[in-house]
Amino acid sequence: MAEEDTHFQLVTFQLGEELYGVDIMDVKEIVKVQAVRPIPNAPYYVEGIINLRSEIIPIINLHKRFHIQKLVKQSDDDLDDDEGGFIILDIEGNKIGIVIDRIARVVPVENSEVKPPPQMLSGIGTEYIQGVVRQTDTYLIILDTRKLFSANELQKIIPDSD
C-alpha cells in the first residue's frame, strides 16, 4: 500500500492553451458534448444541466469561471476526433460536469514531481491548484477538485435531491 502513496494518476485535458489534470479517483467518466439545458438564475459560470442516464448533472464552464479563452481551432481537421466534451467529477458525493476543450490522456505522476504553483497561473488562483508538474515543454496544472467550488456554490448548482 505504501507504494501507491508515492504516485497517482491524472486525467489530463486542455482548457485554452494550458494543460490541466485532475486526480483520476475524482473522475466518474468523460462524455462527448451534448445539449445542455440552461438553469434560470444560475451563477454565470453554470452552463446548465444534462440528463446522463437518468441522472441530472450540472455543467460548469471553467472558461467563464476563470476567464480562460477557449482553444482556437486551427483548421477543420484540427479537433475532429477529440473536440471537447465534459469530464464528470465526483465532488463530495455530488456529480458535476466541467467543460473541456480537448481530452489529453491519463498520466502517472510521482508525488515528488509535484511543485507548488506560482502565485498566479493562467487566471486561475492558486487556491484552486494542487500543484504543477514540469513537462518537456510546458507545465501540467493539477486542479484541486475539492476547492473548485465552495459549499455555498455547491448548494446553488447541485439540483435539489428532495
mmCIF file with all atom_site columns, C-alpha atoms in Angstrom:
data_model
loop_
_atom_site.group_PDB
_atom_site.id
_atom_site.type_symbol
_atom_site.label_atom_id
_atom_site.label_alt_id
_atom_site.label_comp_id
_atom_site.label_asym_id
_atom_site.label_entity_id
_atom_site.label_seq_id
_atom_site.pdbx_PDB_ins_code
_atom_site.Cartn_x
_atom_site.Cartn_y
_atom_site.Cartn_z
_atom_site.occupancy
_atom_site.B_iso_or_equiv
_atom_site.pdbx_formal_charge
_atom_site.auth_seq_id
_atom_site.auth_comp_id
_atom_site.auth_asym_id
_atom_site.auth_atom_id
_atom_site.pdbx_PDB_model_num
ATOM 1   C CA . MET A 1 1   ? 0.000   0.000  0.000   1.00 0.00 ? 1   MET A CA 1
ATOM 2   C CA . ALA A 1 2   ? 2.870   2.391  0.741   1.00 0.00 ? 2   ALA A CA 1
ATOM 3   C CA . GLU A 1 3   ? 3.951   2.172  -2.896  1.00 0.00 ? 3   GLU A CA 1
ATOM 4   C CA . GLU A 1 4   ? 0.561   3.547  -4.008  1.00 0.00 ? 4   GLU A CA 1
ATOM 5   C CA . ASP A 1 5   ? 1.171   6.652  -1.897  1.00 0.00 ? 5   ASP A CA 1
ATOM 6   C CA . THR A 1 6   ? 4.246   7.656  -3.928  1.00 0.00 ? 6   THR A CA 1
ATOM 7   C CA . HIS A 1 7   ? 2.347   8.250  -7.157  1.00 0.00 ? 7   HIS A CA 1
ATOM 8   C CA . PHE A 1 8   ? -1.113  8.867  -8.551  1.00 0.00 ? 8   PHE A CA 1
ATOM 9   C CA . GLN A 1 9   ? -2.764  9.187  -11.941 1.00 0.00 ? 9   GLN A CA 1
ATOM 10  C CA . LEU A 1 10  ? -4.188  12.284 -13.562 1.00 0.00 ? 10  LEU A CA 1
ATOM 11  C CA . VAL A 1 11  ? -6.789  12.639 -16.270 1.00 0.00 ? 11  VAL A CA 1
ATOM 12  C CA . THR A 1 12  ? -5.352  15.484 -18.347 1.00 0.00 ? 12  THR A CA 1
ATOM 13  C CA . PHE A 1 13  ? -7.236  17.889 -20.562 1.00 0.00 ? 13  PHE A CA 1
ATOM 14  C CA . GLN A 1 14  ? -6.828  21.189 -22.317 1.00 0.00 ? 14  GLN A CA 1
ATOM 15  C CA . LEU A 1 15  ? -8.581  24.422 -21.377 1.00 0.00 ? 15  LEU A CA 1
ATOM 16  C CA . GLY A 1 16  ? -7.480  27.134 -23.747 1.00 0.00 ? 16  GLY A CA 1
ATOM 17  C CA . GLU A 1 17  ? -3.753  26.869 -24.293 1.00 0.00 ? 17  GLU A CA 1
ATOM 18  C CA . GLU A 1 18  ? -2.974  25.219 -20.942 1.00 0.00 ? 18  GLU A CA 1
ATOM 19  C CA . LEU A 1 19  ? -2.885  21.568 -19.922 1.00 0.00 ? 19  LEU A CA 1
ATOM 20  C CA . TYR A 1 20  ? -4.724  20.674 -16.715 1.00 0.00 ? 20  TYR A CA 1
ATOM 21  C CA . GLY A 1 21  ? -5.148  17.496 -14.746 1.00 0.00 ? 21  GLY A CA 1
ATOM 22  C CA . VAL A 1 22  ? -7.479  16.113 -12.098 1.00 0.00 ? 22  VAL A CA 1
ATOM 23  C CA . ASP A 1 23  ? -6.954  13.062 -9.929  1.00 0.00 ? 23  ASP A CA 1
ATOM 24  C CA . ILE A 1 24  ? -8.366  10.027 -11.737 1.00 0.00 ? 24  ILE A CA 1
ATOM 25  C CA . MET A 1 25  ? -10.075 8.992  -8.485  1.00 0.00 ? 25  MET A CA 1
ATOM 26  C CA . ASP A 1 26  ? -12.301 12.105 -8.751  1.00 0.00 ? 26  ASP A CA 1
ATOM 27  C CA . VAL A 1 27  ? -13.340 11.356 -12.357 1.00 0.00 ? 27  VAL A CA 1
ATOM 28  C CA . LYS A 1 28  ? -16.509 9.346  -12.894 1.00 0.00 ? 28  LYS A CA 1
ATOM 29  C CA . GLU A 1 29  ? -16.474 9.485  -16.693 1.00 0.00 ? 29  GLU A CA 1
ATOM 30  C CA . ILE A 1 30  ? -15.755 11.535 -19.785 1.00 0.00 ? 30  ILE A CA 1
ATOM 31  C CA . VAL A 1 31  ? -18.609 12.223 -22.189 1.00 0.00 ? 31  VAL A CA 1
ATOM 32  C CA . LYS A 1 32  ? -18.935 13.927 -25.557 1.00 0.00 ? 32  LYS A CA 1
ATOM 33  C CA . VAL A 1 33  ? -20.580 17.327 -25.806 1.00 0.00 ? 33  VAL A CA 1
ATOM 34  C CA . GLN A 1 34  ? -24.352 17.124 -25.675 1.00 0.00 ? 34  GLN A CA 1
ATOM 35  C CA . ALA A 1 35  ? -27.252 19.514 -25.353 1.00 0.00 ? 35  ALA A CA 1
ATOM 36  C CA . VAL A 1 36  ? -27.198 21.452 -22.089 1.00 0.00 ? 36  VAL A CA 1
ATOM 37  C CA . ARG A 1 37  ? -30.446 22.820 -20.678 1.00 0.00 ? 37  ARG A CA 1
ATOM 38  C CA . PRO A 1 38  ? -29.962 26.287 -19.137 1.00 0.00 ? 38  PRO A CA 1
ATOM 39  C CA . ILE A 1 39  ? -30.898 26.887 -15.495 1.00 0.00 ? 39  ILE A CA 1
ATOM 40  C CA . PRO A 1 40  ? -32.659 30.211 -14.742 1.00 0.00 ? 40  PRO A CA 1
ATOM 41  C CA . ASN A 1 41  ? -30.827 32.431 -12.226 1.00 0.00 ? 41  ASN A CA 1
ATOM 42  C CA . ALA A 1 42  ? -27.776 30.139 -12.123 1.00 0.00 ? 42  ALA A CA 1
ATOM 43  C CA . PRO A 1 43  ? -24.310 31.587 -11.480 1.00 0.00 ? 43  PRO A CA 1
ATOM 44  C CA . TYR A 1 44  ? -22.688 32.953 -14.682 1.00 0.00 ? 44  TYR A CA 1
ATOM 45  C CA . TYR A 1 45  ? -20.283 30.006 -14.989 1.00 0.00 ? 45  TYR A CA 1
ATOM 46  C CA . VAL A 1 46  ? -23.030 27.334 -14.892 1.00 0.00 ? 46  VAL A CA 1
ATOM 47  C CA . GLU A 1 47  ? -23.892 26.292 -18.446 1.00 0.00 ? 47  GLU A CA 1
ATOM 48  C CA . GLY A 1 48  ? -26.928 24.330 -17.280 1.00 0.00 ? 48  GLY A CA 1
ATOM 49  C CA . ILE A 1 49  ? -27.761 20.663 -16.727 1.00 0.00 ? 49  ILE A CA 1
ATOM 50  C CA . ILE A 1 50  ? -27.609 17.454 -18.723 1.00 0.00 ? 50  ILE A CA 1
ATOM 51  C CA . ASN A 1 51  ? -29.544 14.245 -18.278 1.00 0.00 ? 51  ASN A CA 1
ATOM 52  C CA . LEU A 1 52  ? -26.984 11.453 -18.278 1.00 0.00 ? 52  LEU A CA 1
ATOM 53  C CA . ARG A 1 53  ? -28.616 8.042  -17.973 1.00 0.00 ? 53  ARG A CA 1
ATOM 54  C CA . SER A 1 54  ? -31.495 9.485  -15.906 1.00 0.00 ? 54  SER A CA 1
ATOM 55  C CA . GLU A 1 55  ? -29.133 11.440 -13.650 1.00 0.00 ? 55  GLU A CA 1
ATOM 56  C CA . ILE A 1 56  ? -29.269 15.250 -13.662 1.00 0.00 ? 56  ILE A CA 1
ATOM 57  C CA . ILE A 1 57  ? -25.746 16.697 -13.721 1.00 0.00 ? 57  ILE A CA 1
ATOM 58  C CA . PRO A 1 58  ? -24.875 20.414 -13.603 1.00 0.00 ? 58  PRO A CA 1
ATOM 59  C CA . ILE A 1 59  ? -22.323 21.531 -16.210 1.00 0.00 ? 59  ILE A CA 1
ATOM 60  C CA . ILE A 1 60  ? -19.748 24.135 -15.202 1.00 0.00 ? 60  ILE A CA 1
ATOM 61  C CA . ASN A 1 61  ? -17.818 26.236 -17.691 1.00 0.00 ? 61  ASN A CA 1
ATOM 62  C CA . LEU A 1 62  ? -14.322 26.758 -16.268 1.00 0.00 ? 62  LEU A CA 1
ATOM 63  C CA . HIS A 1 63  ? -13.558 29.109 -19.176 1.00 0.00 ? 63  HIS A CA 1
ATOM 64  C CA . LYS A 1 64  ? -16.118 31.539 -17.768 1.00 0.00 ? 64  LYS A CA 1
ATOM 65  C CA . ARG A 1 65  ? -15.283 30.826 -14.141 1.00 0.00 ? 65  ARG A CA 1
ATOM 66  C CA . PHE A 1 66  ? -11.569 31.557 -14.589 1.00 0.00 ? 66  PHE A CA 1
ATOM 67  C CA . HIS A 1 67  ? -11.685 33.883 -17.628 1.00 0.00 ? 67  HIS A CA 1
ATOM 68  C CA . ILE A 1 68  ? -9.813  31.457 -19.904 1.00 0.00 ? 68  ILE A CA 1
ATOM 69  C CA . GLN A 1 69  ? -10.002 31.789 -23.684 1.00 0.00 ? 69  GLN A CA 1
ATOM 70  C CA . LYS A 1 70  ? -11.383 28.717 -25.467 1.00 0.00 ? 70  LYS A CA 1
ATOM 71  C CA . LEU A 1 71  ? -8.945  26.705 -27.555 1.00 0.00 ? 71  LEU A CA 1
ATOM 72  C CA . VAL A 1 72  ? -8.897  28.134 -31.069 1.00 0.00 ? 72  VAL A CA 1
ATOM 73  C CA . LYS A 1 73  ? -9.422  25.597 -33.824 1.00 0.00 ? 73  LYS A CA 1
ATOM 74  C CA . GLN A 1 74  ? -6.544  25.973 -36.321 1.00 0.00 ? 74  GLN A CA 1
ATOM 75  C CA . SER A 1 75  ? -8.150  24.025 -39.174 1.00 0.00 ? 75  SER A CA 1
ATOM 76  C CA . ASP A 1 76  ? -11.165 21.852 -39.899 1.00 0.00 ? 76  ASP A CA 1
ATOM 77  C CA . ASP A 1 77  ? -9.107  18.723 -39.201 1.00 0.00 ? 77  ASP A CA 1
ATOM 78  C CA . ASP A 1 78  ? -7.584  20.078 -36.006 1.00 0.00 ? 78  ASP A CA 1
ATOM 79  C CA . LEU A 1 79  ? -10.048 18.945 -33.344 1.00 0.00 ? 79  LEU A CA 1
ATOM 80  C CA . ASP A 1 80  ? -12.189 16.374 -35.148 1.00 0.00 ? 80  ASP A CA 1
ATOM 81  C CA . ASP A 1 81  ? -11.625 13.278 -33.020 1.00 0.00 ? 81  ASP A CA 1
ATOM 82  C CA . ASP A 1 82  ? -11.051 14.838 -29.635 1.00 0.00 ? 82  ASP A CA 1
ATOM 83  C CA . GLU A 1 83  ? -13.087 18.005 -29.792 1.00 0.00 ? 83  GLU A CA 1
ATOM 84  C CA . GLY A 1 84  ? -14.300 18.981 -26.364 1.00 0.00 ? 84  GLY A CA 1
ATOM 85  C CA . GLY A 1 85  ? -16.619 17.249 -24.022 1.00 0.00 ? 85  GLY A CA 1
ATOM 86  C CA . PHE A 1 86  ? -17.419 17.047 -20.345 1.00 0.00 ? 86  PHE A CA 1
ATOM 87  C CA . ILE A 1 87  ? -15.481 15.446 -17.530 1.00 0.00 ? 87  ILE A CA 1
ATOM 88  C CA . ILE A 1 88  ? -17.913 14.221 -14.900 1.00 0.00 ? 88  ILE A CA 1
ATOM 89  C CA . LEU A 1 89  ? -16.364 14.681 -11.453 1.00 0.00 ? 89  LEU A CA 1
ATOM 90  C CA . ASP A 1 90  ? -17.455 13.357 -8.091  1.00 0.00 ? 90  ASP A CA 1
ATOM 91  C CA . ILE A 1 91  ? -17.069 16.215 -5.614  1.00 0.00 ? 91  ILE A CA 1
ATOM 92  C CA . GLU A 1 92  ? -18.108 15.399 -2.065  1.00 0.00 ? 92  GLU A CA 1
ATOM 93  C CA . GLY A 1 93  ? -20.560 12.794 -3.376  1.00 0.00 ? 93  GLY A CA 1
ATOM 94  C CA . ASN A 1 94  ? -22.057 15.178 -5.961  1.00 0.00 ? 94  ASN A CA 1
ATOM 95  C CA . LYS A 1 95  ? -21.584 14.711 -9.690  1.00 0.00 ? 95  LYS A CA 1
ATOM 96  C CA . ILE A 1 96  ? -20.593 17.845 -11.564 1.00 0.00 ? 96  ILE A CA 1
ATOM 97  C CA . GLY A 1 97  ? -19.535 18.124 -15.199 1.00 0.00 ? 97  GLY A CA 1
ATOM 98  C CA . ILE A 1 98  ? -16.850 20.517 -16.383 1.00 0.00 ? 98  ILE A CA 1
ATOM 99  C CA . VAL A 1 99  ? -16.497 21.695 -19.969 1.00 0.00 ? 99  VAL A CA 1
ATOM 100 C CA . ILE A 1 100 ? -13.144 20.869 -21.557 1.00 0.00 ? 100 ILE A CA 1
ATOM 101 C CA . ASP A 1 101 ? -11.641 21.870 -24.905 1.00 0.00 ? 101 ASP A CA 1
ATOM 102 C CA . ARG A 1 102 ? -9.782  18.628 -25.510 1.00 0.00 ? 102 ARG A CA 1
ATOM 103 C CA . ILE A 1 103 ? -9.174  15.466 -23.528 1.00 0.00 ? 103 ILE A CA 1
ATOM 104 C CA . ALA A 1 104 ? -5.496  14.542 -23.404 1.00 0.00 ? 104 ALA A CA 1
ATOM 105 C CA . ARG A 1 105 ? -4.594  11.285 -21.657 1.00 0.00 ? 105 ARG A CA 1
ATOM 106 C CA . VAL A 1 106 ? -4.122  9.614  -18.314 1.00 0.00 ? 106 VAL A CA 1
ATOM 107 C CA . VAL A 1 107 ? -0.628  10.196 -16.950 1.00 0.00 ? 107 VAL A CA 1
ATOM 108 C CA . PRO A 1 108 ? 1.113   8.743  -13.906 1.00 0.00 ? 108 PRO A CA 1
ATOM 109 C CA . VAL A 1 109 ? 2.700   11.350 -11.629 1.00 0.00 ? 109 VAL A CA 1
ATOM 110 C CA . GLU A 1 110 ? 5.170   10.841 -8.801  1.00 0.00 ? 110 GLU A CA 1
ATOM 111 C CA . ASN A 1 111 ? 4.356   12.839 -5.671  1.00 0.00 ? 111 ASN A CA 1
ATOM 112 C CA . SER A 1 112 ? 7.926   14.159 -5.711  1.00 0.00 ? 112 SER A CA 1
ATOM 113 C CA . GLU A 1 113 ? 7.345   15.755 -9.159  1.00 0.00 ? 113 GLU A CA 1
ATOM 114 C CA . VAL A 1 114 ? 4.503   17.973 -7.915  1.00 0.00 ? 114 VAL A CA 1
ATOM 115 C CA . LYS A 1 115 ? 5.676   21.501 -7.126  1.00 0.00 ? 115 LYS A CA 1
ATOM 116 C CA . PRO A 1 116 ? 3.744   24.356 -5.515  1.00 0.00 ? 116 PRO A CA 1
ATOM 117 C CA . PRO A 1 117 ? 2.008   26.597 -8.058  1.00 0.00 ? 117 PRO A CA 1
ATOM 118 C CA . PRO A 1 118 ? 3.341   30.041 -8.945  1.00 0.00 ? 118 PRO A CA 1
ATOM 119 C CA . GLN A 1 119 ? 1.365   32.943 -7.434  1.00 0.00 ? 119 GLN A CA 1
ATOM 120 C CA . MET A 1 120 ? -0.844  33.405 -10.486 1.00 0.00 ? 120 MET A CA 1
ATOM 121 C CA . LEU A 1 121 ? -1.171  30.936 -13.315 1.00 0.00 ? 121 LEU A CA 1
ATOM 122 C CA . SER A 1 122 ? -3.400  31.451 -16.380 1.00 0.00 ? 122 SER A CA 1
ATOM 123 C CA . GLY A 1 123 ? -6.010  33.402 -14.471 1.00 0.00 ? 123 GLY A CA 1
ATOM 124 C CA . ILE A 1 124 ? -6.698  30.586 -12.035 1.00 0.00 ? 124 ILE A CA 1
ATOM 125 C CA . GLY A 1 125 ? -5.932  31.499 -8.439  1.00 0.00 ? 125 GLY A CA 1
ATOM 126 C CA . THR A 1 126 ? -3.514  29.310 -6.528  1.00 0.00 ? 126 THR A CA 1
ATOM 127 C CA . GLU A 1 127 ? -6.291  28.317 -4.102  1.00 0.00 ? 127 GLU A CA 1
ATOM 128 C CA . TYR A 1 128 ? -7.729  26.066 -6.843  1.00 0.00 ? 128 TYR A CA 1
ATOM 129 C CA . ILE A 1 129 ? -4.414  24.490 -7.809  1.00 0.00 ? 129 ILE A CA 1
ATOM 130 C CA . GLN A 1 130 ? -2.997  21.463 -6.037  1.00 0.00 ? 130 GLN A CA 1
ATOM 131 C CA . GLY A 1 131 ? 0.358   21.827 -7.772  1.00 0.00 ? 131 GLY A CA 1
ATOM 132 C CA . VAL A 1 132 ? 2.194   21.844 -11.080 1.00 0.00 ? 132 VAL A CA 1
ATOM 133 C CA . VAL A 1 133 ? 4.295   19.205 -12.790 1.00 0.00 ? 133 VAL A CA 1
ATOM 134 C CA . ARG A 1 134 ? 7.050   20.222 -15.194 1.00 0.00 ? 134 ARG A CA 1
ATOM 135 C CA . GLN A 1 135 ? 6.749   18.504 -18.555 1.00 0.00 ? 135 GLN A CA 1
ATOM 136 C CA . THR A 1 136 ? 9.102   18.615 -21.521 1.00 0.00 ? 136 THR A CA 1
ATOM 137 C CA . ASP A 1 137 ? 7.998   21.993 -22.865 1.00 0.00 ? 137 ASP A CA 1
ATOM 138 C CA . THR A 1 138 ? 5.215   23.087 -20.545 1.00 0.00 ? 138 THR A CA 1
ATOM 139 C CA . TYR A 1 139 ? 3.614   22.685 -17.127 1.00 0.00 ? 139 TYR A CA 1
ATOM 140 C CA . LEU A 1 140 ? 0.738   20.404 -16.202 1.00 0.00 ? 140 LEU A CA 1
ATOM 141 C CA . ILE A 1 141 ? -1.532  22.264 -13.781 1.00 0.00 ? 141 ILE A CA 1
ATOM 142 C CA . ILE A 1 142 ? -3.211  19.982 -11.236 1.00 0.00 ? 142 ILE A CA 1
ATOM 143 C CA . LEU A 1 143 ? -6.620  21.277 -10.161 1.00 0.00 ? 143 LEU A CA 1
ATOM 144 C CA . ASP A 1 144 ? -7.857  20.612 -6.643  1.00 0.00 ? 144 ASP A CA 1
ATOM 145 C CA . THR A 1 145 ? -11.441 19.496 -7.344  1.00 0.00 ? 145 THR A CA 1
ATOM 146 C CA . ARG A 1 146 ? -12.407 19.862 -3.684  1.00 0.00 ? 146 ARG A CA 1
ATOM 147 C CA . LYS A 1 147 ? -11.603 23.581 -3.758  1.00 0.00 ? 147 LYS A CA 1
ATOM 148 C CA . LEU A 1 148 ? -13.109 24.455 -7.156  1.00 0.00 ? 148 LEU A CA 1
ATOM 149 C CA . PHE A 1 149 ? -16.461 25.177 -5.509  1.00 0.00 ? 149 PHE A CA 1
ATOM 150 C CA . SER A 1 150 ? -17.300 26.363 -2.016  1.00 0.00 ? 150 SER A CA 1
ATOM 151 C CA . ALA A 1 151 ? -20.075 24.614 -0.065  1.00 0.00 ? 151 ALA A CA 1
ATOM 152 C CA . ASN A 1 152 ? -22.287 27.644 -0.756  1.00 0.00 ? 152 ASN A CA 1
ATOM 153 C CA . GLU A 1 153 ? -21.635 27.389 -4.506  1.00 0.00 ? 153 GLU A CA 1
ATOM 154 C CA . LEU A 1 154 ? -22.328 23.655 -4.486  1.00 0.00 ? 154 LEU A CA 1
ATOM 155 C CA . GLN A 1 155 ? -25.741 24.343 -2.923  1.00 0.00 ? 155 GLN A CA 1
ATOM 156 C CA . LYS A 1 156 ? -26.545 26.740 -5.781  1.00 0.00 ? 156 LYS A CA 1
ATOM 157 C CA . ILE A 1 157 ? -25.505 24.434 -8.600  1.00 0.00 ? 157 ILE A CA 1
ATOM 158 C CA . ILE A 1 158 ? -26.490 20.951 -7.393  1.00 0.00 ? 158 ILE A CA 1
ATOM 159 C CA . PRO A 1 159 ? -30.111 20.117 -8.208  1.00 0.00 ? 159 PRO A CA 1
ATOM 160 C CA . ASP A 1 160 ? -32.243 19.504 -5.134  1.00 0.00 ? 160 ASP A CA 1
ATOM 161 C CA . SER A 1 161 ? -32.482 15.843 -4.290  1.00 0.00 ? 161 SER A CA 1
ATOM 162 C CA . ASP A 1 162 ? -35.739 16.338 -2.355  1.00 0.00 ? 162 ASP A CA 1
#
